Amino acid sequence: MNDTELFSMGLGAISILLMLILWVKLPPFLALLTVATGVAVISGMSAAKIGSAIEGSMGNTLGHIAIIISLGAMIGRMIDYSGGADAFASQLAARLGDRRVPAAIVMAAFVLGIPVFFEVGVVMLMPIAYKLARVTGRSLPTLAIPMCATLLMVHAMLPPHPGAVAVASALNVNFGRMLMLGIPVAAVTSFLVFFGCKLILRQKFAVTPEVMARITAAAVKISPTDPDPSPQNLPAAGLIAALIAVPIVAIMCGTLAASFAPAGSITRYLLEFLGTPYVALLLDVYLCAYLLGIRRGASHSAISAVLAGGIPDTAMIILTTGAGGVFAAMLVDSGIGAALSHVLRSTGLPILALGFVITMALRAAQGPTTVALLTTAGIMAPLLKQAAYSPNQMALVALAMGAGGMAISHVNDAGFWIVTRLIGLNVRQGLTSWTPSTTIAGFCAFALIALLWQFF
């Protein structure tokens, strides 16, 4: 096939994928696997090769990603079990004062959002937002929307979240480098989004009676698995921050050691070993199990149940991520990825803008951030391989794709419904508050990434 035919087939594959997800309502896992198989058949791949290609690309994707996602989910589960999210946010609010409560909960979302998935983070922090709304008298949307936007931003841009991990793997981007560049971008973006949301939320939003009843309730359940939670027994906020920082620091130190420590030295070996992403997260799982569980009196069986409880929530995420890797691999193997790259290159858009715009368009069209990121990675990978970009530039391209993956959350996105229902907003209110907030976050992050690009 020539480039035009391959390009047409690629557009058709993406269109069918969107139709299956949006109209037929197939789970993304099934839709991705179905379209990937169709691409393999139409491109002329033999029947014997199709099976090995699909299974091989699934294995290659999950062999790395499944471990990272599962360990990250266990850390988030332990923080949730211990009441650490409540302790961290409450301590921030107490130290900063009532006037700075909105900033405090955004800071809490930024820190706690690094190890936990977006949906889990929203569920963990929303009871705290209810509590703070009751205590301070502020409206819930002014507290919760910037908080949720920050959680979404971290989820879209930073490892160990599935979309970021998948993009880093597809583009061969080092996790530590992505974190070193991504954390400052995400932190500044949180600050900008906080003030941007103030403008959006000047209008009054009336929440539903059900949510208002939760706000005015006398107590908030601290730990979903502890039958007798006591505020005096909550872990220290500093401990929670330290446990979240451990894998991040370890991964970044491993990256730096590879560049600066003497080759063959024991220091370099130890730092690189501890900085291996799964090793850093595995170590943190054990630290969380001991410091947040066993040392505070929890039984070994209870800790085991909590850790195991983090896995079912990740099963469909892992399968979807693996199927996205299959779809991306079929785009490459069939030649569609190279044809799309040729067409995209002819547009004249800079590589950063391409990554951002394509991901944002797919995100707006089909909803899930992870699927949009995986599809964009499959389209962009051939183009990036043909150019000699530095490791820092590759990391910035991956981050730009993450910025596009957080923008324009609306009615076809499950996150839209989670956020609006827990805050108590109707669809119109969600489209005039949550959707522009996520879009502001995406464009702010991209602007900062584009600024950094000038220095690399």
mmCIF file of C-alpha atoms in Angstrom, residues 102-353:
data_model
loop_
_atom_site.group_PDB
_atom_site.id
_atom_site.type_symbol
_atom_site.label_atom_id
_atom_site.label_comp_id
_atom_site.label_asym_id
_atom_site.label_seq_id
_atom_site.Cartn_x
_atom_site.Cartn_y
_atom_site.Cartn_z
ATOM 1 C CA PRO A 102 -8.538 25.986 48.892
ATOM 2 C CA ALA A 103 -4.785 26.157 48.310
ATOM 3 C CA ALA A 104 -4.219 23.508 50.991
ATOM 4 C CA ILE A 105 -6.532 20.972 49.395
ATOM 5 C CA VAL A 106 -4.942 21.567 45.967
ATOM 6 C CA MET A 107 -1.511 20.945 47.515
ATOM 7 C CA ALA A 108 -2.850 17.765 49.108
ATOM 8 C CA ALA A 109 -4.265 16.628 45.763
ATOM 9 C CA PHE A 110 -0.932 17.255 44.051
ATOM 10 C CA VAL A 111 1.067 15.216 46.584
ATOM 11 C CA LEU A 112 -1.451 12.428 47.129
ATOM 12 C CA GLY A 113 -2.276 12.220 43.432
ATOM 13 C CA ILE A 114 1.216 11.005 42.524
ATOM 14 C CA PRO A 115 0.807 7.431 43.826
ATOM 15 C CA VAL A 116 -2.975 6.996 43.411
ATOM 16 C CA PHE A 117 -5.170 6.825 40.324
ATOM 17 C CA PHE A 118 -7.440 9.738 39.506
ATOM 18 C CA GLU A 119 -10.693 8.029 40.446
ATOM 19 C CA VAL A 120 -9.222 6.697 43.698
ATOM 20 C CA GLY A 121 -7.815 10.114 44.568
ATOM 21 C CA VAL A 122 -11.185 11.769 44.008
ATOM 22 C CA VAL A 123 -12.939 9.248 46.240
ATOM 23 C CA MET A 124 -10.227 9.586 48.914
ATOM 24 C CA LEU A 125 -10.194 13.391 49.012
ATOM 25 C CA MET A 126 -13.859 14.224 48.405
ATOM 26 C CA PRO A 127 -14.910 13.465 52.028
ATOM 27 C CA ILE A 128 -12.173 15.883 53.129
ATOM 28 C CA ALA A 129 -13.576 18.512 50.764
ATOM 29 C CA TYR A 130 -17.016 17.944 52.332
ATOM 30 C CA LYS A 131 -15.508 18.409 55.772
ATOM 31 C CA LEU A 132 -13.629 21.568 54.845
ATOM 32 C CA ALA A 133 -16.716 23.016 53.127
ATOM 33 C CA ARG A 134 -18.692 22.451 56.334
ATOM 34 C CA VAL A 135 -16.036 23.903 58.632
ATOM 35 C CA THR A 136 -15.155 26.969 56.539
ATOM 36 C CA GLY A 137 -18.559 27.717 55.020
ATOM 37 C CA ARG A 138 -17.114 27.766 51.485
ATOM 38 C CA SER A 139 -19.022 26.312 48.553
ATOM 39 C CA LEU A 140 -18.008 22.758 47.682
ATOM 40 C CA PRO A 141 -17.274 23.430 43.975
ATOM 41 C CA THR A 142 -14.704 26.130 44.799
ATOM 42 C CA LEU A 143 -12.802 23.548 46.850
ATOM 43 C CA ALA A 144 -13.398 20.359 44.899
ATOM 44 C CA ILE A 145 -13.009 21.389 41.247
ATOM 45 C CA PRO A 146 -9.411 22.720 41.550
ATOM 46 C CA MET A 147 -8.621 19.659 43.681
ATOM 47 C CA CYS A 148 -9.974 17.231 41.064
ATOM 48 C CA ALA A 149 -8.318 19.124 38.195
ATOM 49 C CA THR A 150 -4.979 18.757 39.963
ATOM 50 C CA LEU A 151 -5.548 15.033 40.463
ATOM 51 C CA LEU A 152 -6.353 14.654 36.770
ATOM 52 C CA MET A 153 -3.240 16.592 35.731
ATOM 53 C CA VAL A 154 -0.923 14.374 37.798
ATOM 54 C CA HIS A 155 -2.750 11.288 36.516
ATOM 55 C CA ALA A 156 -2.272 12.303 32.872
ATOM 56 C CA MET A 157 1.360 13.449 33.062
ATOM 57 C CA LEU A 158 3.368 11.563 35.667
ATOM 58 C CA PRO A 159 4.422 7.948 36.268
ATOM 59 C CA PRO A 160 3.346 5.613 37.848
ATOM 60 C CA HIS A 161 -0.031 6.415 36.278
ATOM 61 C CA PRO A 162 -0.922 4.093 33.379
ATOM 62 C CA GLY A 163 -1.107 6.614 30.542
ATOM 63 C CA ALA A 164 2.213 8.236 31.422
ATOM 64 C CA VAL A 165 3.872 4.845 31.955
ATOM 65 C CA ALA A 166 2.560 3.578 28.618
ATOM 66 C CA VAL A 167 3.746 6.668 26.725
ATOM 67 C CA ALA A 168 7.165 6.544 28.401
ATOM 68 C CA SER A 169 7.487 2.876 27.439
ATOM 69 C CA ALA A 170 6.337 3.420 23.840
ATOM 70 C CA LEU A 171 8.725 6.349 23.314
ATOM 71 C CA ASN A 172 11.555 4.805 25.373
ATOM 72 C CA VAL A 173 11.577 7.714 27.838
ATOM 73 C CA ASN A 174 13.314 7.267 31.182
ATOM 74 C CA PHE A 175 10.895 7.497 34.142
ATOM 75 C CA GLY A 176 13.314 9.488 36.273
ATOM 76 C CA ARG A 177 13.852 12.089 33.556
ATOM 77 C CA MET A 178 10.104 12.354 33.024
ATOM 78 C CA LEU A 179 9.560 12.928 36.749
ATOM 79 C CA MET A 180 12.364 15.468 37.054
ATOM 80 C CA LEU A 181 10.893 17.550 34.245
ATOM 81 C CA GLY A 182 7.238 16.728 34.893
ATOM 82 C CA ILE A 183 6.953 17.429 38.621
ATOM 83 C CA PRO A 184 7.984 21.117 38.350
ATOM 84 C CA VAL A 185 5.665 21.565 35.355
ATOM 85 C CA ALA A 186 2.796 19.920 37.236
ATOM 86 C CA ALA A 187 3.469 21.978 40.381
ATOM 87 C CA VAL A 188 3.430 25.315 38.531
ATOM 88 C CA THR A 189 0.377 24.218 36.543
ATOM 89 C CA SER A 190 -1.447 23.441 39.799
ATOM 90 C CA PHE A 191 -0.726 26.985 40.935
ATOM 91 C CA LEU A 192 -2.020 28.460 37.655
ATOM 92 C CA VAL A 193 -5.099 26.227 37.623
ATOM 93 C CA PHE A 194 -5.894 27.253 41.189
ATOM 94 C CA PHE A 195 -6.168 30.891 40.124
ATOM 95 C CA GLY A 196 -7.803 30.064 36.800
ATOM 96 C CA CYS A 197 -10.558 28.168 38.593
ATOM 97 C CA LYS A 198 -11.227 31.211 40.765
ATOM 98 C CA LEU A 199 -12.358 33.072 37.653
ATOM 99 C CA ILE A 200 -14.500 30.180 36.406
ATOM 100 C CA LEU A 201 -16.106 29.576 39.801
ATOM 101 C CA ARG A 202 -17.208 33.146 40.455
ATOM 102 C CA GLN A 203 -20.707 32.087 39.448
ATOM 103 C CA LYS A 204 -22.765 30.314 42.096
ATOM 104 C CA PHE A 205 -23.240 26.565 41.760
ATOM 105 C CA ALA A 206 -26.079 24.971 43.714
ATOM 106 C CA VAL A 207 -25.244 21.387 44.667
ATOM 107 C CA THR A 208 -27.790 18.582 44.860
ATOM 108 C CA PRO A 209 -29.640 17.916 48.140
ATOM 109 C CA GLU A 210 -27.894 14.551 48.489
ATOM 110 C CA VAL A 211 -24.440 16.113 48.403
ATOM 111 C CA MET A 212 -25.543 18.958 50.671
ATOM 112 C CA ALA A 213 -26.614 16.323 53.199
ATOM 113 C CA ARG A 214 -23.112 14.841 53.110
ATOM 114 C CA ILE A 215 -21.562 18.280 53.659
ATOM 115 C CA THR A 216 -23.719 18.988 56.676
ATOM 116 C CA ALA A 217 -23.278 15.497 58.163
ATOM 117 C CA ALA A 218 -21.792 15.417 61.645
ATOM 118 C CA ALA A 219 -18.886 13.138 60.845
ATOM 119 C CA VAL A 220 -16.768 11.876 57.990
ATOM 120 C CA LYS A 221 -15.629 8.296 57.740
ATOM 121 C CA ILE A 222 -11.839 8.350 57.874
ATOM 122 C CA SER A 223 -10.868 4.844 56.812
ATOM 123 C CA PRO A 224 -13.102 2.576 54.719
ATOM 124 C CA THR A 225 -11.640 -0.604 56.231
ATOM 125 C CA ASP A 226 -11.199 0.390 59.857
ATOM 126 C CA PRO A 227 -14.408 -0.130 61.889
ATOM 127 C CA ASP A 228 -13.279 2.191 64.705
ATOM 128 C CA PRO A 229 -11.282 5.098 63.220
ATOM 129 C CA SER A 230 -9.854 7.613 65.660
ATOM 130 C CA PRO A 231 -8.387 10.986 64.630
ATOM 131 C CA GLN A 232 -5.740 10.593 67.345
ATOM 132 C CA ASN A 233 -4.475 7.455 65.630
ATOM 133 C CA LEU A 234 -4.060 8.941 62.169
ATOM 134 C CA PRO A 235 -0.517 8.871 60.749
ATOM 135 C CA ALA A 236 1.497 12.084 60.706
ATOM 136 C CA ALA A 237 1.160 14.202 57.579
ATOM 137 C CA GLY A 238 4.953 14.306 57.287
ATOM 138 C CA LEU A 239 5.090 10.514 57.207
ATOM 139 C CA ILE A 240 2.587 10.398 54.336
ATOM 140 C CA ALA A 241 4.585 12.983 52.390
ATOM 141 C CA ALA A 242 7.810 11.045 53.018
ATOM 142 C CA LEU A 243 6.303 7.732 51.877
ATOM 143 C CA ILE A 244 5.062 9.333 48.665
ATOM 144 C CA ALA A 245 8.472 10.928 48.094
ATOM 145 C CA VAL A 246 10.515 7.730 48.606
ATOM 146 C CA PRO A 247 9.944 6.111 45.167
ATOM 147 C CA ILE A 248 10.103 9.455 43.357
ATOM 148 C CA VAL A 249 13.439 10.376 44.920
ATOM 149 C CA ALA A 250 14.816 6.862 44.384
ATOM 150 C CA ILE A 251 13.905 6.851 40.691
ATOM 151 C CA MET A 252 15.382 10.309 40.125
ATOM 152 C CA CYS A 253 18.579 9.407 41.994
ATOM 153 C CA GLY A 254 18.960 6.313 39.830
ATOM 154 C CA THR A 255 18.670 8.467 36.717
ATOM 155 C CA LEU A 256 21.256 10.953 37.996
ATOM 156 C CA ALA A 257 23.639 8.155 39.045
ATOM 157 C CA ALA A 258 23.663 6.777 35.506
ATOM 158 C CA SER A 259 24.936 10.140 34.297
ATOM 159 C CA PHE A 260 27.259 11.316 37.072
ATOM 160 C CA ALA A 261 28.398 8.426 39.311
ATOM 161 C CA PRO A 262 31.616 6.589 38.318
ATOM 162 C CA ALA A 263 30.981 3.505 36.192
ATOM 163 C CA GLY A 264 31.407 0.253 38.142
ATOM 164 C CA SER A 265 31.208 1.924 41.571
ATOM 165 C CA ILE A 266 29.107 0.405 44.327
ATOM 166 C CA THR A 267 27.345 3.757 44.781
ATOM 167 C CA ARG A 268 26.220 3.803 41.171
ATOM 168 C CA TYR A 269 25.072 0.170 41.349
ATOM 169 C CA LEU A 270 23.011 0.743 44.503
ATOM 170 C CA LEU A 271 21.441 3.973 43.235
ATOM 171 C CA GLU A 272 20.593 2.459 39.864
ATOM 172 C CA PHE A 273 19.176 -0.670 41.517
ATOM 173 C CA LEU A 274 17.041 1.268 44.004
ATOM 174 C CA GLY A 275 16.066 3.668 41.221
ATOM 175 C CA THR A 276 14.661 0.891 39.040
ATOM 176 C CA PRO A 277 10.961 1.906 38.999
ATOM 177 C CA TYR A 278 9.503 -1.393 40.179
ATOM 178 C CA VAL A 279 12.193 -1.767 42.887
ATOM 179 C CA ALA A 280 11.509 1.766 44.197
ATOM 180 C CA LEU A 281 7.757 1.110 44.307
ATOM 181 C CA LEU A 282 8.205 -2.364 45.822
ATOM 182 C CA LEU A 283 10.331 -0.902 48.614
ATOM 183 C CA ASP A 284 7.670 1.737 49.238
ATOM 184 C CA VAL A 285 4.930 -0.904 49.432
ATOM 185 C CA TYR A 286 6.814 -2.614 52.266
ATOM 186 C CA LEU A 287 7.455 0.698 54.016
ATOM 187 C CA CYS A 288 3.751 1.583 53.779
ATOM 188 C CA ALA A 289 2.721 -1.861 55.035
ATOM 189 C CA TYR A 290 4.956 -1.518 58.091
ATOM 190 C CA LEU A 291 4.697 2.191 58.939
ATOM 191 C CA LEU A 292 1.003 2.652 58.102
ATOM 192 C CA GLY A 293 -0.190 -0.780 59.161
ATOM 193 C CA ILE A 294 1.871 -3.124 61.311
ATOM 194 C CA ARG A 295 3.499 -0.427 63.455
ATOM 195 C CA ARG A 296 0.049 1.036 64.157
ATOM 196 C CA GLY A 297 -1.358 -2.290 65.338
ATOM 197 C CA ALA A 298 -2.876 -3.780 62.183
ATOM 198 C CA SER A 299 -2.620 -7.542 61.797
ATOM 199 C CA HIS A 300 -0.634 -9.163 59.021
ATOM 200 C CA SER A 301 -3.831 -10.626 57.566
ATOM 201 C CA ALA A 302 -5.474 -7.192 57.509
ATOM 202 C CA ILE A 303 -2.483 -5.653 55.718
ATOM 203 C CA SER A 304 -2.465 -8.529 53.236
ATOM 204 C CA ALA A 305 -6.167 -7.962 52.520
ATOM 205 C CA VAL A 306 -5.637 -4.218 52.022
ATOM 206 C CA LEU A 307 -2.735 -4.723 49.624
ATOM 207 C CA ALA A 308 -4.599 -7.392 47.672
ATOM 208 C CA GLY A 309 -7.646 -5.115 47.551
ATOM 209 C CA GLY A 310 -5.737 -2.665 45.380
ATOM 210 C CA ILE A 311 -5.389 -5.163 42.534
ATOM 211 C CA PRO A 312 -9.028 -5.663 41.380
ATOM 212 C CA ASP A 313 -9.419 -1.922 40.822
ATOM 213 C CA THR A 314 -6.493 -1.971 38.401
ATOM 214 C CA ALA A 315 -7.461 -5.062 36.389
ATOM 215 C CA MET A 316 -9.436 -3.308 33.652
ATOM 216 C CA ILE A 317 -6.958 -0.415 33.582
ATOM 217 C CA ILE A 318 -4.103 -2.868 33.011
ATOM 218 C CA LEU A 319 -6.006 -4.784 30.312
ATOM 219 C CA THR A 320 -6.990 -1.564 28.535
ATOM 220 C CA THR A 321 -3.407 -0.346 28.676
ATOM 221 C CA GLY A 322 -2.201 -3.644 27.226
ATOM 222 C CA ALA A 323 -4.786 -3.518 24.435
ATOM 223 C CA GLY A 324 -3.722 0.054 23.703
ATOM 224 C CA GLY A 325 -0.186 -1.235 23.323
ATOM 225 C CA VAL A 326 -1.463 -3.867 20.870
ATOM 226 C CA PHE A 327 -3.259 -1.218 18.820
ATOM 227 C CA ALA A 328 -0.148 0.978 18.761
ATOM 228 C CA ALA A 329 1.998 -1.985 17.694
ATOM 229 C CA MET A 330 -0.372 -2.840 14.842
ATOM 230 C CA LEU A 331 -0.215 0.768 13.626
ATOM 231 C CA VAL A 332 3.557 0.442 13.486
ATOM 232 C CA ASP A 333 3.775 -3.091 12.019
ATOM 233 C CA SER A 334 1.245 -2.364 9.279
ATOM 234 C CA GLY A 335 3.087 0.780 8.179
ATOM 235 C CA ILE A 336 0.162 3.005 9.157
ATOM 236 C CA GLY A 337 2.197 4.738 11.840
ATOM 237 C CA ALA A 338 4.904 5.689 9.341
ATOM 238 C CA ALA A 339 2.299 6.928 6.828
ATOM 239 C CA LEU A 340 0.551 9.007 9.493
ATOM 240 C CA SER A 341 3.913 10.406 10.524
ATOM 241 C CA HIS A 342 4.655 11.483 6.951
ATOM 242 C CA VAL A 343 1.308 13.273 6.712
ATOM 243 C CA LEU A 344 1.739 14.913 10.119
ATOM 244 C CA ARG A 345 5.219 16.092 9.222
ATOM 245 C CA SER A 346 3.776 17.843 6.173
ATOM 246 C CA THR A 347 1.530 19.981 8.401
ATOM 247 C CA GLY A 348 4.594 21.876 9.599
ATOM 248 C CA LEU A 349 3.508 21.785 13.239
ATOM 249 C CA PRO A 350 6.334 21.457 15.774
ATOM 250 C CA ILE A 351 6.656 18.014 17.328
ATOM 251 C CA LEU A 352 5.449 19.248 20.739
ATOM 252 C CA ALA A 353 2.321 20.780 19.230
#
